[in-house]
PDB file of C-alpha atoms in Angstrom:
ATOM      1  CA  MET Y   1      19.032  36.346  -3.436  1.00  0.00           C
ATOM      2  CA  SER Y   2      21.836  35.414  -6.057  1.00  0.00           C
ATOM      3  CA  PHE Y   3      21.183  34.395  -9.617  1.00  0.00           C
ATOM      4  CA  GLU Y   4      22.214  30.712  -8.984  1.00  0.00           C
ATOM      5  CA  ASP Y   5      19.990  30.528  -6.131  1.00  0.00           C
ATOM      6  CA  LEU Y   6      16.909  31.710  -8.319  1.00  0.00           C
ATOM      7  CA  GLN Y   7      17.891  29.105 -10.883  1.00  0.00           C
ATOM      8  CA  LYS Y   8      17.916  26.231  -8.307  1.00  0.00           C
ATOM      9  CA  ILE Y   9      14.388  27.252  -7.162  1.00  0.00           C
ATOM     10  CA  TYR Y  10      13.015  27.468 -10.888  1.00  0.00           C
ATOM     11  CA  GLN Y  11      14.609  24.017 -11.712  1.00  0.00           C
ATOM     12  CA  PHE Y  12      13.038  22.380  -8.427  1.00  0.00           C
ATOM     13  CA  VAL Y  13       9.612  23.974  -9.329  1.00  0.00           C
ATOM     14  CA  ASP Y  14       9.868  22.809 -12.790  1.00  0.00           C
ATOM     15  CA  HIS Y  15      10.842  19.383 -12.209  1.00  0.00           C
ATOM     16  CA  SER Y  16       9.878  18.693  -8.551  1.00  0.00           C
ATOM     17  CA  HIS Y  17       6.627  16.845  -9.737  1.00  0.00           C
ATOM     18  CA  LYS Y  18       8.719  14.218 -12.223  1.00  0.00           C
ATOM     19  CA  ASP Y  19       9.666  11.110 -10.818  1.00  0.00           C
ATOM     20  CA  GLU Y  20      12.612  11.154 -12.825  1.00  0.00           C
ATOM     21  CA  TYR Y  21      13.847  14.177 -10.839  1.00  0.00           C
ATOM     22  CA  TRP Y  22      13.680  12.416  -7.428  1.00  0.00           C
ATOM     23  CA  GLN Y  23      15.227   9.145  -8.775  1.00  0.00           C
ATOM     24  CA  GLN Y  24      17.996  11.205 -10.141  1.00  0.00           C
ATOM     25  CA  MET Y  25      18.270  13.222  -6.741  1.00  0.00           C
ATOM     26  CA  PHE Y  26      18.569  10.245  -4.638  1.00  0.00           C
ATOM     27  CA  THR Y  27      20.056   7.471  -6.863  1.00  0.00           C
ATOM     28  CA  ASN Y  28      23.988   7.071  -7.197  1.00  0.00           C
ATOM     29  CA  SER Y  29      24.101   6.663 -11.087  1.00  0.00           C
ATOM     30  CA  GLU Y  30      27.219   4.839 -11.055  1.00  0.00           C
ATOM     31  CA  SER Y  31      25.784   1.857  -8.543  1.00  0.00           C
ATOM     32  CA  THR Y  32      22.529   1.608 -10.316  1.00  0.00           C
ATOM     33  CA  LYS Y  33      24.494   1.079 -14.023  1.00  0.00           C
ATOM     34  CA  SER Y  34      26.238  -2.060 -12.435  1.00  0.00           C
ATOM     35  CA  SER Y  35      22.723  -3.362 -11.118  1.00  0.00           C
ATOM     36  CA  TRP Y  36      19.147  -4.081 -12.396  1.00  0.00           C
ATOM     37  CA  HIS Y  37      17.624  -3.004  -9.201  1.00  0.00           C
ATOM     38  CA  HIS Y  38      18.549  -0.441  -6.286  1.00  0.00           C
ATOM     39  CA  LYS Y  39      19.450  -2.219  -2.973  1.00  0.00           C
ATOM     40  CA  GLY Y  40      18.768   1.020  -0.899  1.00  0.00           C
ATOM     41  CA  ASN Y  41      15.942   1.411   1.872  1.00  0.00           C
ATOM     42  CA  PRO Y  42      13.047   2.431  -0.456  1.00  0.00           C
ATOM     43  CA  ALA Y  43      10.705   5.042   1.108  1.00  0.00           C
ATOM     44  CA  ILE Y  44       7.102   4.349   1.399  1.00  0.00           C
ATOM     45  CA  LYS Y  45       5.232   6.866  -0.625  1.00  0.00           C
ATOM     46  CA  ASN Y  46       1.789   8.002  -1.320  1.00  0.00           C
ATOM     47  CA  SER Y  47       1.358   8.406  -5.024  1.00  0.00           C
ATOM     48  CA  ASP Y  48      -1.130   8.532  -7.785  1.00  0.00           C
ATOM     49  CA  GLU Y  49       0.736   5.955  -9.742  1.00  0.00           C
ATOM     50  CA  PHE Y  50      -1.834   3.208 -10.695  1.00  0.00           C
ATOM     51  CA  PRO Y  51      -1.921   0.479  -9.830  1.00  0.00           C
ATOM     52  CA  ALA Y  52      -0.360   0.605  -6.335  1.00  0.00           C
ATOM     53  CA  CYS Y  53       2.281  -2.043  -6.192  1.00  0.00           C
ATOM     54  CA  ASP Y  54       5.134  -3.581  -3.712  1.00  0.00           C
ATOM     55  CA  TYR Y  55       8.119  -5.314  -5.203  1.00  0.00           C
ATOM     56  CA  TYR Y  56      10.243  -7.401  -2.487  1.00  0.00           C
ATOM     57  CA  LEU Y  57      12.481 -10.278  -1.864  1.00  0.00           C
ATOM     58  CA  LYS Y  58      11.707 -12.781   0.616  1.00  0.00           C
ATOM     59  CA  ASP Y  59      13.117 -16.373   1.452  1.00  0.00           C
ATOM     60  CA  ASN Y  60      14.836 -16.139  -1.772  1.00  0.00           C
ATOM     61  CA  MET Y  61      11.725 -15.394  -3.862  1.00  0.00           C
ATOM     62  CA  TYR Y  62      11.062 -11.949  -5.449  1.00  0.00           C
ATOM     63  CA  TYR Y  63       7.332 -10.984  -5.084  1.00  0.00           C
ATOM     64  CA  ILE Y  64       5.243  -8.146  -6.773  1.00  0.00           C
ATOM     65  CA  ASP Y  65       1.900  -7.635  -5.034  1.00  0.00           C
ATOM     66  CA  ILE Y  66      -0.170  -5.314  -7.536  1.00  0.00           C
ATOM     67  CA  GLU Y  67      -3.870  -3.848  -6.110  1.00  0.00           C
ATOM     68  CA  LEU Y  68      -6.164  -4.546  -8.784  1.00  0.00           C
ATOM     69  CA  PRO Y  69      -9.676  -4.486  -7.282  1.00  0.00           C
ATOM     70  CA  SER Y  70     -12.564  -5.671  -9.412  1.00  0.00           C
ATOM     71  CA  GLN Y  71     -10.320  -6.886 -12.036  1.00  0.00           C
ATOM     72  CA  LYS Y  72     -10.305 -10.360 -13.697  1.00  0.00           C
ATOM     73  CA  PRO Y  73      -7.152 -12.457 -14.525  1.00  0.00           C
ATOM     74  CA  VAL Y  74      -8.347 -12.112 -18.052  1.00  0.00           C
ATOM     75  CA  ASP Y  75      -8.518  -8.371 -18.124  1.00  0.00           C
ATOM     76  CA  VAL Y  76      -4.912  -8.034 -17.372  1.00  0.00           C
ATOM     77  CA  THR Y  77      -2.033  -9.002 -19.630  1.00  0.00           C
ATOM     78  CA  LEU Y  78       1.419  -9.827 -18.435  1.00  0.00           C
ATOM     79  CA  THR Y  79       4.523  -9.390 -20.862  1.00  0.00           C
ATOM     80  CA  ILE Y  80       8.360  -9.586 -20.375  1.00  0.00           C
ATOM     81  CA  ASN Y  81      10.406  -7.709 -23.132  1.00  0.00           C
ATOM     82  CA  LYS Y  82      14.183  -6.793 -22.349  1.00  0.00           C
ATOM     83  CA  HIS Y  83      14.074  -7.555 -18.790  1.00  0.00           C
ATOM     84  CA  ILE Y  84      10.866  -5.475 -18.263  1.00  0.00           C
ATOM     85  CA  LEU Y  85       7.566  -6.864 -16.775  1.00  0.00           C
ATOM     86  CA  SER Y  86       4.686  -5.103 -18.290  1.00  0.00           C
ATOM     87  CA  ILE Y  87       1.461  -5.285 -16.454  1.00  0.00           C
ATOM     88  CA  GLU Y  88      -1.311  -3.832 -18.689  1.00  0.00           C
ATOM     89  CA  GLY Y  89      -5.312  -3.656 -18.183  1.00  0.00           C
ATOM     90  CA  SER Y  90      -7.897  -1.223 -17.826  1.00  0.00           C
ATOM     91  CA  TYR Y  91     -10.882  -0.205 -15.732  1.00  0.00           C
ATOM     92  CA  GLN Y  92     -14.560   0.413 -16.653  1.00  0.00           C
ATOM     93  CA  THR Y  93     -16.674   1.742 -13.726  1.00  0.00           C
ATOM     94  CA  LEU Y  94     -19.132   3.777 -15.756  1.00  0.00           C
ATOM     95  CA  LEU Y  95     -22.506   2.143 -15.695  1.00  0.00           C
ATOM     96  CA  ASN Y  96     -24.991   2.809 -18.532  1.00  0.00           C
ATOM     97  CA  GLY Y  97     -28.360   4.202 -17.573  1.00  0.00           C
ATOM     98  CA  CYS Y  98     -27.345   5.908 -14.232  1.00  0.00           C
ATOM     99  CA  THR Y  99     -27.650   9.235 -12.780  1.00  0.00           C
ATOM    100  CA  TYR Y 100     -24.166   9.793 -10.600  1.00  0.00           C
ATOM    101  CA  PHE Y 101     -24.427  11.878  -7.621  1.00  0.00           C
ATOM    102  CA  ILE Y 102     -20.673  10.965  -6.791  1.00  0.00           C
ATOM    103  CA  LYS Y 103     -18.123   9.658  -9.676  1.00  0.00           C
ATOM    104  CA  GLU Y 104     -14.793   9.396  -8.179  1.00  0.00           C
ATOM    105  CA  ARG Y 105     -13.821   5.664  -9.711  1.00  0.00           C
ATOM    106  CA  GLN Y 106     -12.093   6.382 -12.935  1.00  0.00           C
ATOM    107  CA  ASN Y 107     -12.487   4.566 -16.468  1.00  0.00           C
ATOM    108  CA  LYS Y 108      -8.698   4.180 -17.353  1.00  0.00           C
ATOM    109  CA  SER Y 109      -6.059   2.209 -18.878  1.00  0.00           C
ATOM    110  CA  PHE Y 110      -3.146   1.413 -16.988  1.00  0.00           C
ATOM    111  CA  GLN Y 111       0.389   0.033 -17.804  1.00  0.00           C
ATOM    112  CA  LYS Y 112       2.996  -0.814 -15.090  1.00  0.00           C
ATOM    113  CA  LEU Y 113       6.780  -1.610 -15.935  1.00  0.00           C
ATOM    114  CA  ILE Y 114       9.013  -3.048 -13.813  1.00  0.00           C
ATOM    115  CA  SER Y 115      12.560  -4.205 -14.135  1.00  0.00           C
ATOM    116  CA  ILE Y 116      13.339  -7.628 -13.292  1.00  0.00           C
ATOM    117  CA  PRO Y 117      16.643  -9.913 -13.077  1.00  0.00           C
ATOM    118  CA  GLU Y 118      17.911 -10.868 -16.639  1.00  0.00           C
ATOM    119  CA  TYR Y 119      17.255 -14.839 -16.276  1.00  0.00           C
ATOM    120  CA  ILE Y 120      13.505 -14.374 -15.621  1.00  0.00           C
ATOM    121  CA  GLY Y 121      11.340 -15.410 -18.523  1.00  0.00           C
ATOM    122  CA  GLU Y 122       7.410 -15.729 -18.687  1.00  0.00           C
ATOM    123  CA  GLN Y 123       7.795 -19.451 -17.859  1.00  0.00           C
ATOM    124  CA  HIS Y 124       9.358 -18.604 -14.592  1.00  0.00           C
ATOM    125  CA  ILE Y 125       6.695 -16.494 -13.442  1.00  0.00           C
ATOM    126  CA  LYS Y 126       3.818 -17.539 -10.872  1.00  0.00           C
ATOM    127  CA  LYS Y 127       0.739 -15.278 -10.604  1.00  0.00           C
ATOM    128  CA  GLN Y 128      -1.984 -15.538  -8.106  1.00  0.00           C
ATOM    129  CA  TRP Y 129      -5.127 -13.704  -7.600  1.00  0.00           C
ATOM    130  CA  LYS Y 130      -6.926 -13.237  -4.325  1.00  0.00           C
ATOM    131  CA  ASP Y 131      -9.029 -10.397  -2.858  1.00  0.00           C
ATOM    132  CA  GLY Y 132      -8.246  -7.795  -5.436  1.00  0.00           C
ATOM    133  CA  LEU Y 133      -4.191  -8.601  -5.246  1.00  0.00           C
ATOM    134  CA  LEU Y 134      -2.421  -9.922  -8.037  1.00  0.00           C
ATOM    135  CA  ARG Y 135       0.779 -11.487  -6.720  1.00  0.00           C
ATOM    136  CA  ILE Y 136       3.768 -12.316  -9.230  1.00  0.00           C
ATOM    137  CA  SER Y 137       6.829 -14.414  -7.718  1.00  0.00           C
ATOM    138  CA  PHE Y 138       9.651 -15.824  -9.229  1.00  0.00           C
ATOM    139  CA  LEU Y 139      12.729 -17.520  -7.645  1.00  0.00           C
ATOM    140  CA  ALA Y 140      15.987 -15.382  -6.874  1.00  0.00           C
ATOM    141  CA  LYS Y 141      19.368 -16.812  -8.238  1.00  0.00           C
TER     142      LYS Y 141
END
């Protein structure tokens, strides 16, 4: 095995757990510079990224569906800064006075950052909560 092959293996092992590594590997950097989103066929992936979301275009509307079980609308903050939609909140699942036999649900804060078109402002965004799903929608130009 050559030294170059060993370097490639080392780089893969060192960086393969990072999302940026995979984005760089499968994204043509010239095409993404001219567009605020990538128009390829995104793969469905199982990820530890929290909260899980889908971002899609249907009938001239953009939709972002975010899974937020047991959250209340007042516990989640949406802001837009420089064409980035930020969704922030926290989960508190630890109950006082309990003896846990299994504790798999975590207490954690989250922030989800999503690129959106330049013409979208907070006044253009519609929000709907239903069964633990936050649906954000805005009109495509």
